[in-house]
Amino acid sequence: MSLFENTLKQIRKASELMKLAGNIEEVLSHPERVIEVSIPILMDNGKLRIFQGFRVQHNSIRGPYKGGVRYHPKVDMDEVKALSTWMTMKCAVVDIPLGGAKGGIVVDPKELSARELEQLTREYTLAISPFIGPEMDIPAPDVYTNPQIMAWMMDEYSKIKGRNVPGVVTGKAVEIGGSLGRDSATSQGGVYVLEEYLKSIGKEAAGLTVVVQGFGNAGSHVARLLHDLGMKVIALSDSKSGLYCPDGLLPEKAITCKAEKGKVGECAPEGQKCEIITNEALLELECDILILSALENQLTEENAAKVQAKTILELANGPITPEADEILKGMGVDILPDILSNAGGVTVSYFELVQNQMNYYWSLEEVLAKLKPIMTRAWRTVKDNASKYDCTYREAAFITALKRLEAAIKMRRGE
Ligand code: NAD
């Protein structure tokens, strides 16, 4: 199954519903630039290994390219193209002046020493350096990349340019020009959307049960934030296993435990009845809200019908295939889609870039005061489009993005 094809299907569907004019769909079906690099690294055992790296710059009609870099053994060009396209859509949904890009390296970073990882990151940065920069393309963290990796990228790029260029990447530590609130921004943005959605259906947040798939950056922060709102987090998972505690978990404790033990499955609270479950079983648990914050293609035509959640919040990119989408729609499950729900990450990345360019930094309160209205406005526009076109929130989110992209393309190129 091609992930990029799935993305194009989503665009096609929205384009049909809104009767998108002219060649806009065609333009957006092709990335503007595709870069593939070979990265030779001398490994600790003295052997040379060549790694494959990608950067896809999908569209820059609304602003410089923006998107994360993923380190994962399953990264390929098709996936990076899909992720870059979603970035274009996402920035348009929240109406920030950026385009879409994505990068990746085919690697399991857990198998590399710190020196090898640093070397790989620096060589990748060097290889793509002619094509990135604060006004051209700004990478950020994604799966298995983090503030340390961003620090190496910024340092390498600054060396190449002969001056300090903090705005070349976002998701940096605050000590070197990162923004306060960036670490939890993806989850916080998703929580703002979820709160607005719950208001719109007349439900209270307190007491709702939550299951979280993926306990990394996005998953751990969302579990913590929802627990703070009075929701009951009953299950968590990472790539190794899942943990189901029907009486509820304390996310803060699970975060500390996962950092120590490396596996969320080993983090059962003492004296509580908990069960270690598979990732497959976790997706099928009875709950009010299922949060998908791991990887793409988690709900497919194979397992979608077994979902018992009433609402799904997508913090991961592309966790539900178009076939599963149809099944869930038929079951009446509301899906708060990735290009809306996880856009808080890129929004605070945009704030980080702005702060870097001004060399003037905001307090956490200021960051959150700017993030919240952007997310709630985006939700309202998506909700209005869902009513107007009588469609799902995903279709409405794509329609929202396509309208803004269409306006920009028409104004600049007359297409
Ligand atoms: P991360 O590397 O911090 O965490 C990924 C987590 O997923 C880890 O806990 C890992 O163990 C788990 N995982 C991997 N495979 C799994 C599987 N098959 N089943 C269950 N868990 C599994 O990454 P992240 O930054 O939290 O990103 C997660 C998702 O959110 C990705 O799809 C990413 O593109 C998306 N996203 C992240 C951000 C961000 O700011 N970090 C922004 C937008 C979207």
Short mmCIF file of C-alpha atoms in Angstrom, two decimals, residues 96-316:
data_model
loop_
_atom_site.label_atom_id
_atom_site.label_comp_id
_atom_site.label_asym_id
_atom_site.label_seq_id
_atom_site.Cartn_x
_atom_site.Cartn_y
_atom_site.Cartn_z
CA ILE A 96 0.46 29.74 9.03
CA PRO A 97 2.70 31.12 6.25
CA LEU A 98 4.69 27.97 5.57
CA GLY A 99 4.75 25.23 2.97
CA GLY A 100 5.32 21.50 3.35
CA ALA A 101 8.41 19.29 3.42
CA LYS A 102 9.65 16.17 5.14
CA GLY A 103 12.92 14.30 5.51
CA GLY A 104 14.14 10.96 6.66
CA ILE A 105 17.01 8.54 6.97
CA VAL A 106 16.68 4.77 6.68
CA VAL A 107 18.18 3.83 10.04
CA ASP A 108 17.33 2.31 13.38
CA PRO A 109 18.89 4.95 15.63
CA LYS A 110 18.69 2.60 18.63
CA GLU A 111 21.42 0.48 16.99
CA LEU A 112 23.86 3.38 16.61
CA SER A 113 26.33 4.73 19.15
CA ALA A 114 26.04 8.42 20.07
CA ARG A 115 29.09 9.17 17.90
CA GLU A 116 27.65 7.35 14.89
CA LEU A 117 24.30 9.12 15.31
CA GLU A 118 25.97 12.52 15.53
CA GLN A 119 28.13 11.80 12.48
CA LEU A 120 25.11 10.62 10.50
CA THR A 121 23.15 13.73 11.42
CA ARG A 122 26.01 16.07 10.52
CA GLU A 123 26.65 14.36 7.15
CA TYR A 124 22.92 14.39 6.30
CA THR A 125 22.79 18.12 7.14
CA LEU A 126 25.82 18.76 4.93
CA ALA A 127 24.27 16.80 2.08
CA ILE A 128 20.99 18.75 2.12
CA SER A 129 22.53 22.09 3.17
CA PRO A 130 22.18 23.79 -0.25
CA PHE A 131 18.43 23.29 -0.02
CA ILE A 132 17.64 24.28 3.59
CA GLY A 133 17.74 27.52 5.60
CA PRO A 134 15.39 29.76 7.59
CA GLU A 135 13.90 31.28 4.44
CA MET A 136 13.97 28.13 2.34
CA ASP A 137 13.26 24.93 4.25
CA ILE A 138 13.27 24.40 8.00
CA PRO A 139 13.55 20.81 9.32
CA ALA A 140 12.28 19.74 12.78
CA PRO A 141 12.05 16.57 14.88
CA ASP A 142 9.79 13.65 13.98
CA VAL A 143 9.83 9.97 14.94
CA TYR A 144 13.13 9.03 16.67
CA THR A 145 14.67 12.48 16.23
CA ASN A 146 14.87 14.95 19.10
CA PRO A 147 16.31 18.28 20.34
CA GLN A 148 19.84 16.81 20.46
CA ILE A 149 19.64 15.86 16.79
CA MET A 150 18.30 19.35 15.99
CA ALA A 151 21.26 20.86 17.90
CA TRP A 152 23.72 18.89 15.74
CA MET A 153 21.88 19.95 12.56
CA MET A 154 21.91 23.61 13.59
CA ASP A 155 25.57 23.43 14.59
CA GLU A 156 26.63 21.79 11.32
CA TYR A 157 24.63 24.24 9.20
CA SER A 158 26.03 27.19 11.19
CA LYS A 159 29.58 25.92 10.56
CA ILE A 160 28.87 25.68 6.82
CA LYS A 161 27.49 29.25 6.77
CA GLY A 162 30.23 30.63 9.04
CA ARG A 163 27.70 32.24 11.38
CA ASN A 164 25.08 31.21 13.91
CA VAL A 165 21.85 30.24 12.13
CA PRO A 166 19.42 29.02 14.82
CA GLY A 167 16.40 29.35 12.50
CA VAL A 168 17.57 26.57 10.19
CA VAL A 169 15.78 23.98 12.35
CA THR A 170 13.07 24.08 14.99
CA GLY A 171 12.43 21.78 17.92
CA LYS A 172 15.74 22.86 19.47
CA ALA A 173 16.38 22.97 23.21
CA VAL A 174 15.51 26.36 24.72
CA GLU A 175 19.18 26.90 25.64
CA ILE A 176 20.06 27.27 21.95
CA GLY A 177 17.04 29.15 20.63
CA GLY A 178 14.20 26.68 21.04
CA SER A 179 10.75 27.93 21.93
CA LEU A 180 9.14 27.35 25.27
CA GLY A 181 6.19 25.02 24.79
CA ARG A 182 7.55 23.32 21.65
CA ASP A 183 8.06 19.96 23.39
CA SER A 184 4.37 19.61 24.23
CA ALA A 185 2.97 21.74 21.37
CA THR A 186 1.71 18.88 19.18
CA SER A 187 -0.23 17.40 22.07
CA GLN A 188 -1.39 20.76 23.43
CA GLY A 189 -2.75 21.71 20.01
CA GLY A 190 -4.58 18.37 19.81
CA VAL A 191 -6.02 18.93 23.27
CA TYR A 192 -7.34 22.38 22.28
CA VAL A 193 -9.07 20.77 19.26
CA LEU A 194 -10.47 17.93 21.38
CA GLU A 195 -11.83 20.37 23.97
CA GLU A 196 -13.62 22.39 21.27
CA TYR A 197 -14.99 19.21 19.71
CA LEU A 198 -16.32 18.00 23.08
CA LYS A 199 -17.98 21.37 23.64
CA SER A 200 -19.61 21.11 20.21
CA ILE A 201 -21.17 17.75 21.08
CA GLY A 202 -22.09 18.87 24.60
CA LYS A 203 -19.77 16.50 26.47
CA GLU A 204 -17.73 17.15 29.62
CA ALA A 205 -14.07 16.16 29.48
CA ALA A 206 -13.87 14.95 33.07
CA GLY A 207 -14.32 11.22 33.49
CA LEU A 208 -13.93 10.25 29.82
CA THR A 209 -11.74 7.21 29.26
CA VAL A 210 -8.67 7.51 27.04
CA VAL A 211 -6.41 4.98 25.30
CA VAL A 212 -3.08 6.20 23.88
CA GLN A 213 -1.14 4.34 21.20
CA GLY A 214 2.53 5.43 21.04
CA PHE A 215 4.20 6.87 24.13
CA GLY A 216 6.85 9.16 22.65
CA ASN A 217 6.78 12.93 22.38
CA ALA A 218 3.18 13.25 21.21
CA GLY A 219 1.72 10.34 23.21
CA SER A 220 3.30 11.07 26.57
CA HIS A 221 2.40 14.77 26.62
CA VAL A 222 -1.18 14.16 25.50
CA ALA A 223 -1.70 11.53 28.21
CA ARG A 224 -0.42 13.98 30.82
CA LEU A 225 -2.53 16.90 29.54
CA LEU A 226 -5.74 14.86 29.31
CA HIS A 227 -5.20 13.45 32.79
CA ASP A 228 -4.89 17.06 34.01
CA LEU A 229 -8.31 17.75 32.44
CA GLY A 230 -9.79 14.97 34.56
CA MET A 231 -9.91 12.25 31.92
CA LYS A 232 -9.01 8.67 32.83
CA VAL A 233 -6.06 7.28 30.85
CA ILE A 234 -6.62 3.53 30.90
CA ALA A 235 -4.05 2.21 28.39
CA LEU A 236 -0.72 3.15 26.85
CA SER A 237 1.65 1.50 24.40
CA ASP A 238 5.04 1.82 22.77
CA SER A 239 6.73 -0.17 20.02
CA LYS A 240 7.38 -3.05 22.43
CA SER A 241 4.07 -3.56 24.24
CA GLY A 242 0.96 -2.05 25.75
CA LEU A 243 -0.33 -1.65 29.28
CA TYR A 244 -4.04 -1.74 30.17
CA CYS A 245 -5.09 -0.56 33.63
CA PRO A 246 -8.91 -0.27 33.75
CA ASP A 247 -8.77 1.84 36.94
CA GLY A 248 -6.56 4.42 35.25
CA LEU A 249 -2.86 5.33 35.10
CA LEU A 250 -0.86 8.32 36.24
CA PRO A 251 0.84 9.50 33.03
CA GLU A 252 3.60 11.47 34.84
CA LYS A 253 4.64 8.28 36.64
CA ALA A 254 4.51 6.27 33.41
CA ILE A 255 6.76 8.88 31.72
CA THR A 256 9.38 8.59 34.48
CA CYS A 257 9.12 4.80 34.49
CA LYS A 258 9.39 4.54 30.66
CA ALA A 259 12.52 6.75 30.79
CA GLU A 260 14.05 4.35 33.36
CA LYS A 261 12.91 0.98 32.03
CA GLY A 262 12.54 1.72 28.32
CA LYS A 263 9.21 -0.11 28.06
CA VAL A 264 5.80 1.20 29.02
CA GLY A 265 4.64 -2.41 29.48
CA GLU A 266 6.78 -2.59 32.64
CA CYS A 267 5.18 0.48 34.19
CA ALA A 268 2.09 -0.96 35.91
CA PRO A 269 1.26 1.06 39.03
CA GLU A 270 1.86 -0.93 42.20
CA GLY A 271 -1.18 -2.64 43.70
CA GLN A 272 -3.33 -2.06 40.62
CA LYS A 273 -4.89 -4.66 38.38
CA CYS A 274 -3.18 -4.17 35.02
CA GLU A 275 -2.59 -6.32 31.99
CA ILE A 276 0.19 -6.30 29.41
CA ILE A 277 -1.48 -6.27 26.03
CA THR A 278 -0.44 -6.19 22.40
CA ASN A 279 -0.67 -3.07 20.29
CA GLU A 280 -3.41 -4.72 18.25
CA ALA A 281 -5.52 -5.36 21.35
CA LEU A 282 -4.96 -1.82 22.59
CA LEU A 283 -6.61 -0.38 19.49
CA GLU A 284 -9.72 -2.45 20.15
CA LEU A 285 -10.26 -1.50 23.81
CA GLU A 286 -13.55 -0.02 24.91
CA CYS A 287 -13.00 3.70 25.60
CA ASP A 288 -14.36 7.15 24.84
CA ILE A 289 -11.29 8.51 23.08
CA LEU A 290 -8.57 6.64 21.21
CA ILE A 291 -5.44 8.64 20.58
CA LEU A 292 -3.21 7.50 17.74
CA SER A 293 0.27 8.88 18.34
CA ALA A 294 2.65 6.30 16.91
CA LEU A 295 2.93 5.72 13.17
CA GLU A 296 0.90 5.58 9.98
CA ASN A 297 -1.44 2.76 8.82
CA GLN A 298 -2.42 1.58 12.30
CA LEU A 299 -6.15 1.27 11.56
CA THR A 300 -6.78 -0.51 8.28
CA GLU A 301 -9.63 -2.45 6.69
CA GLU A 302 -8.43 -5.43 8.77
CA ASN A 303 -9.03 -3.97 12.22
CA ALA A 304 -11.15 -0.78 11.85
CA ALA A 305 -14.44 -2.58 12.48
CA LYS A 306 -13.12 -3.77 15.87
CA VAL A 307 -12.58 -0.24 17.21
CA GLN A 308 -14.83 0.53 20.18
CA ALA A 309 -13.83 4.16 20.75
CA LYS A 310 -16.41 6.80 19.93
CA THR A 311 -13.86 9.44 18.99
CA ILE A 312 -10.35 9.19 17.55
CA LEU A 313 -7.77 11.93 17.91
CA GLU A 314 -4.98 11.57 15.35
CA LEU A 315 -1.69 12.95 16.62
CA ALA A 316 0.34 10.66 14.36
#
